[in-house]
Amino acid sequence: MKQSEIKELSVAELQEKLSETRKSYSDLKLAHAISPLENPIQLRGIRRTVARIATELTKRELQ
């Protein structure tokens, strides 16, 4: 998910997207621990998306 897409979402949508993304990250991480993923770079991309969403939420709280 790109930063421009994240900026367009409301706070409620961001919180929902954050919880969904964190869940998918934990599921992928568990699957990777059991048997290696075909594309382990997915983990890095999802982790960065979580960070982008969390950063945007923090930024909006401080405004």
Coordinates of C-alpha atoms in Angstrom, one line a residue, residues 1 3 5-6 10 17-19 21 24 26 29-30 33 37-39 43-44 49-50 53-56 58-60:
M1 CA 0.0 0.0 0.0
Q3 CA 1.7 6.4 1.2
E5 CA -3.3 5.6 -0.7
I6 CA -2.9 5.7 3.1
S10 CA -10.0 8.1 7.4
K17 CA -6.5 -1.6 7.9
L18 CA -3.8 -1.7 10.5
S19 CA -5.4 -4.5 12.4
T21 CA -2.4 -5.9 8.0
S24 CA -1.9 -11.0 7.8
S26 CA 1.5 -12.6 11.8
K29 CA 5.3 -15.1 9.7
L30 CA 3.8 -18.3 11.2
A33 CA 8.3 -20.5 10.3
L37 CA 7.5 -19.0 1.8
E38 CA 8.0 -18.9 -1.9
N39 CA 8.6 -15.1 -1.7
L43 CA 7.2 -10.2 5.0
R44 CA 9.3 -7.1 4.6
T49 CA 3.0 -1.2 5.3
V50 CA 2.2 -1.7 9.0
I53 CA -0.1 3.1 8.6
A54 CA 1.0 3.4 12.2
T55 CA 3.0 6.5 11.3
E56 CA 0.1 8.1 9.6
T58 CA 0.4 8.9 15.0
K59 CA 0.8 11.9 12.7
R60 CA -3.0 12.5 12.7

